[in-house]
């Protein structure tokens, strides 16, 4: 499946590094999402963008900074992360509020 | 806030046995969606149920939406090793918004 792509697939970073995760959807959807998935935890919604506008920030620490330049691209800028931020970060898109979401393959992030 | 719980958290079955996971929401849902995440993979949409009491089938999978639209179930008949993965239910967050609340997930392992 190539509807939603994410880069990089794996990332190892130190606590003082700055890095960015990229997501691109080729489905013409108007909503994009960032989720965090930690081991043995349910999917945690982080941010929602609808028509490039942020409509949800689920109490995410400011060390995570999203950017949505257009309806097809979504970034997650990372800085001064903590080891507990190590997780799988999933991007998803959907057409409309209640329709199925299409997920990307995720970025496996390890913070040392 | 809205909570979506799933039971059981884990299930080990022998190949050929049946499997059921139950999803319970603290609030009424306009619809319920089911996703499957294979080990090392990302969630993939399976189905959406909208009507009270609705039942849908996909080959060996049977999905049901409760009459009160607060619970749902997924039943797999005669499990196969290809059914291995974590099954999540998800419903639109109460109060609207462009987001889904995902359940806690049921991890299924199938042994030969």
Short mmCIF file of C-alpha atoms in Angstrom, two decimals:
data_model
loop_
_atom_site.label_atom_id
_atom_site.label_comp_id
_atom_site.label_asym_id
_atom_site.label_seq_id
_atom_site.Cartn_x
_atom_site.Cartn_y
_atom_site.Cartn_z
CA UNK A 1 0.00 0.00 0.00
CA UNK A 2 1.39 3.42 -0.96
CA UNK A 3 -1.59 5.64 -0.08
CA UNK A 4 0.13 7.09 2.99
CA UNK A 5 3.91 7.19 3.20
CA UNK A 6 6.12 8.07 6.13
CA UNK A 7 9.82 8.84 6.37
CA UNK A 8 12.05 7.88 7.95
CA UNK A 9 10.90 4.38 8.88
CA UNK A 10 13.38 4.20 11.74
CA UNK A 11 15.01 7.00 13.72
CA UNK A 12 17.45 7.00 16.61
CA UNK A 13 18.14 10.33 18.23
CA UNK A 14 19.71 11.79 21.31
CA UNK A 15 17.80 13.95 23.73
CA UNK A 16 19.45 17.11 22.42
CA UNK A 17 18.82 16.42 18.74
CA UNK A 18 16.25 18.03 16.47
CA UNK A 19 14.60 15.87 13.85
CA UNK A 20 11.44 15.83 11.76
CA UNK A 21 9.06 13.10 10.72
CA UNK A 22 7.34 13.39 7.36
CA UNK A 23 4.02 12.05 6.19
CA UNK A 24 2.49 12.28 2.72
CA UNK A 25 -0.90 11.05 1.58
CA UNK A 26 -1.79 10.42 -2.05
CA UNK A 27 -5.49 9.80 -1.47
CA UNK A 28 -6.91 13.31 -1.79
CA UNK A 29 -8.09 13.28 1.81
CA UNK A 30 -8.81 16.45 3.76
CA UNK A 31 -7.84 15.29 7.26
CA UNK A 32 -4.52 14.08 8.60
CA UNK A 33 -3.53 12.76 12.00
CA UNK A 34 -0.52 11.96 14.16
CA UNK A 35 -0.75 9.05 16.60
CA UNK A 36 1.70 7.67 19.13
CA UNK A 37 1.75 3.94 19.80
CA UNK A 38 3.79 2.71 22.74
CA UNK A 39 4.27 -0.90 23.71
CA UNK A 40 1.18 -2.38 25.30
CA UNK A 41 -0.77 0.88 25.05
CA UNK A 42 -3.68 1.88 22.85
CA UNK A 43 -3.23 4.33 20.03
CA UNK A 44 -2.85 7.84 21.42
CA UNK A 45 -4.10 10.64 19.20
CA UNK A 46 -1.68 13.57 19.16
CA UNK A 47 -2.82 16.05 16.52
CA UNK A 48 -5.57 16.44 13.95
CA UNK A 49 -5.47 18.66 10.88
CA UNK A 50 -8.55 19.35 8.79
CA UNK A 51 -8.04 21.26 5.54
CA UNK A 52 -4.56 22.27 6.81
CA UNK A 53 -5.98 23.72 10.03
CA UNK A 54 -5.14 22.15 13.36
CA UNK A 55 -8.39 21.10 15.00
CA UNK A 56 -7.06 18.97 17.82
CA UNK A 57 -4.06 19.04 20.12
CA UNK A 58 -4.45 16.23 22.59
CA UNK A 59 -2.39 17.82 25.39
CA UNK A 60 0.84 16.98 23.63
CA UNK A 61 4.09 18.38 25.13
CA UNK A 62 5.56 21.30 23.23
CA UNK A 63 8.66 19.28 22.35
CA UNK A 64 6.42 17.87 19.60
CA UNK A 65 5.55 20.49 17.00
CA UNK A 66 3.30 19.62 14.05
CA UNK A 67 3.23 21.36 10.69
CA UNK A 68 0.75 20.93 7.86
CA UNK A 69 1.75 23.02 4.82
CA UNK A 70 -1.01 21.54 2.65
CA UNK A 71 -3.64 18.82 2.74
CA UNK A 72 -1.21 16.20 1.46
CA UNK A 73 1.74 16.73 3.77
CA UNK A 74 2.17 16.54 7.50
CA UNK A 75 5.30 16.94 9.57
CA UNK A 76 6.15 16.31 13.19
CA UNK A 77 9.12 18.31 14.41
CA UNK A 78 10.93 16.84 17.38
CA UNK A 79 13.30 18.55 19.80
CA UNK A 80 14.72 17.78 23.23
CA UNK A 81 12.82 14.52 23.46
CA UNK A 82 12.86 12.17 26.43
CA UNK A 83 13.53 8.42 26.43
CA UNK A 84 9.85 7.81 27.25
CA UNK A 85 8.99 9.38 23.88
CA UNK A 86 10.37 6.28 22.18
CA UNK A 87 7.45 4.74 20.31
CA UNK A 88 5.94 4.06 16.91
CA UNK A 89 4.60 7.30 15.42
CA UNK A 90 1.80 6.73 12.96
CA UNK A 91 0.35 9.14 10.47
CA UNK A 92 -3.15 8.65 9.09
CA UNK A 93 -5.53 10.39 6.73
CA UNK A 94 -9.25 10.30 6.09
CA UNK A 95 -11.91 11.95 3.97
CA UNK A 96 -14.33 13.54 6.37
CA UNK A 97 -14.76 13.25 10.09
CA UNK A 98 -16.16 9.78 10.57
CA UNK A 99 -14.81 7.80 7.67
CA UNK A 100 -12.15 5.14 7.74
CA UNK A 101 -8.61 6.20 8.39
CA UNK A 102 -5.70 5.08 6.27
CA UNK A 103 -2.47 4.65 8.18
CA UNK A 104 1.10 4.97 7.04
CA UNK A 105 3.72 2.37 7.96
CA UNK A 106 4.94 4.47 10.90
CA UNK A 107 8.28 5.75 12.13
CA UNK A 108 9.91 3.69 14.86
CA UNK A 109 11.56 6.30 17.08
CA UNK A 110 14.18 5.54 19.70
CA UNK A 111 15.38 8.32 22.01
CA UNK A 112 18.66 7.62 23.74
CA UNK B 1 -13.67 11.71 28.77
CA UNK B 2 -14.84 9.04 26.40
CA UNK B 3 -13.39 5.59 26.94
CA UNK B 4 -13.45 2.59 24.65
CA UNK B 5 -12.47 -0.66 26.31
CA UNK B 6 -11.87 -4.02 24.72
CA UNK B 7 -11.78 -7.45 26.24
CA UNK B 8 -9.89 -9.64 26.38
CA UNK B 9 -6.55 -7.86 26.21
CA UNK B 10 -4.84 -11.04 24.96
CA UNK B 11 -6.13 -14.28 23.51
CA UNK B 12 -4.21 -17.41 22.57
CA UNK B 13 -6.11 -19.97 20.51
CA UNK B 14 -5.32 -23.15 18.67
CA UNK B 15 -5.72 -22.94 14.92
CA UNK B 16 -9.29 -23.83 14.04
CA UNK B 17 -10.79 -22.48 17.26
CA UNK B 18 -13.14 -19.52 17.28
CA UNK B 19 -12.25 -16.10 18.68
CA UNK B 20 -14.31 -13.15 19.88
CA UNK B 21 -13.30 -9.67 21.01
CA UNK B 22 -15.71 -7.27 22.65
CA UNK B 23 -15.69 -3.49 22.48
CA UNK B 24 -17.51 -1.25 24.97
CA UNK B 25 -17.85 2.50 24.82
CA UNK B 26 -18.73 4.79 27.70
CA UNK B 27 -20.85 6.87 25.31
CA UNK B 28 -23.21 6.17 22.43
CA UNK B 29 -21.44 5.97 19.08
CA UNK B 30 -22.71 7.12 15.72
CA UNK B 31 -20.68 4.34 14.14
CA UNK B 32 -18.03 1.80 15.05
CA UNK B 33 -14.98 0.89 13.01
CA UNK B 34 -12.67 -2.11 13.29
CA UNK B 35 -9.00 -2.22 12.43
CA UNK B 36 -6.38 -4.97 12.35
CA UNK B 37 -2.69 -4.45 13.04
CA UNK B 38 -0.34 -7.28 12.15
CA UNK B 39 2.85 -7.65 14.23
CA UNK B 40 5.31 -5.01 13.06
CA UNK B 41 2.66 -3.40 10.87
CA UNK B 42 0.20 -0.56 10.98
CA UNK B 43 -3.57 -0.53 11.60
CA UNK B 44 -5.63 -1.45 8.55
CA UNK B 45 -9.33 -0.68 8.28
CA UNK B 46 -11.60 -3.71 8.23
CA UNK B 47 -15.19 -2.48 8.39
CA UNK B 48 -17.59 0.19 9.61
CA UNK B 49 -20.98 -0.42 11.23
CA UNK B 50 -23.55 2.35 11.45
CA UNK B 51 -27.00 0.99 12.28
CA UNK B 52 -28.21 -0.22 15.66
CA UNK B 53 -28.03 -4.03 15.76
CA UNK B 54 -26.19 -4.20 12.45
CA UNK B 55 -24.35 -7.41 11.58
CA UNK B 56 -21.81 -7.66 8.77
CA UNK B 57 -19.73 -10.59 7.60
CA UNK B 58 -16.41 -10.79 5.82
CA UNK B 59 -15.64 -14.44 5.10
CA UNK B 60 -14.85 -15.91 8.55
CA UNK B 61 -15.24 -12.56 10.36
CA UNK B 62 -18.58 -11.45 11.79
CA UNK B 63 -19.01 -7.93 13.13
CA UNK B 64 -21.93 -6.79 15.26
CA UNK B 65 -23.05 -3.38 16.53
CA UNK B 66 -25.11 -3.37 19.71
CA UNK B 67 -28.70 -2.24 19.88
CA UNK B 68 -27.78 0.67 22.14
CA UNK B 69 -24.82 1.54 19.88
CA UNK B 70 -22.43 1.42 22.82
CA UNK B 71 -20.85 -1.95 22.20
CA UNK B 72 -19.63 -4.11 19.37
CA UNK B 73 -18.05 -7.48 18.79
CA UNK B 74 -15.82 -9.18 16.27
CA UNK B 75 -16.05 -12.94 15.94
CA UNK B 76 -13.64 -15.05 13.90
CA UNK B 77 -14.70 -18.57 13.01
CA UNK B 78 -12.03 -21.27 12.69
CA UNK B 79 -9.00 -19.07 13.21
CA UNK B 80 -5.98 -19.34 10.96
CA UNK B 81 -2.39 -18.22 11.50
CA UNK B 82 -3.07 -15.32 9.15
CA UNK B 83 -5.51 -13.93 11.74
CA UNK B 84 -2.64 -13.15 14.12
CA UNK B 85 -2.51 -9.50 15.12
CA UNK B 86 -4.16 -6.87 17.29
CA UNK B 87 -7.75 -5.92 16.64
CA UNK B 88 -8.90 -2.42 17.51
CA UNK B 89 -12.36 -0.95 17.55
CA UNK B 90 -12.77 2.81 17.14
CA UNK B 91 -15.60 5.28 17.35
CA UNK B 92 -16.07 9.00 16.75
CA UNK B 93 -15.33 10.99 19.86
CA UNK B 94 -18.36 12.19 21.77
CA UNK B 95 -19.09 15.82 21.09
CA UNK B 96 -17.92 15.63 17.50
CA UNK B 97 -14.56 16.68 16.21
CA UNK B 98 -12.55 15.16 13.49
CA UNK B 99 -11.21 12.24 15.47
CA UNK B 100 -11.70 8.64 16.46
CA UNK B 101 -11.23 7.16 19.90
CA UNK B 102 -9.50 3.82 19.57
CA UNK B 103 -10.14 0.92 21.88
CA UNK B 104 -7.45 -0.71 23.97
CA UNK B 105 -7.10 -3.55 21.46
CA UNK B 106 -7.14 -7.35 21.66
CA UNK B 107 -3.98 -9.17 20.70
CA UNK B 108 -4.68 -12.53 19.06
CA UNK B 109 -2.11 -15.29 18.83
CA UNK B 110 -2.89 -18.45 16.90
CA UNK B 111 -0.91 -21.60 17.57
CA UNK B 112 -0.66 -24.59 15.26
#
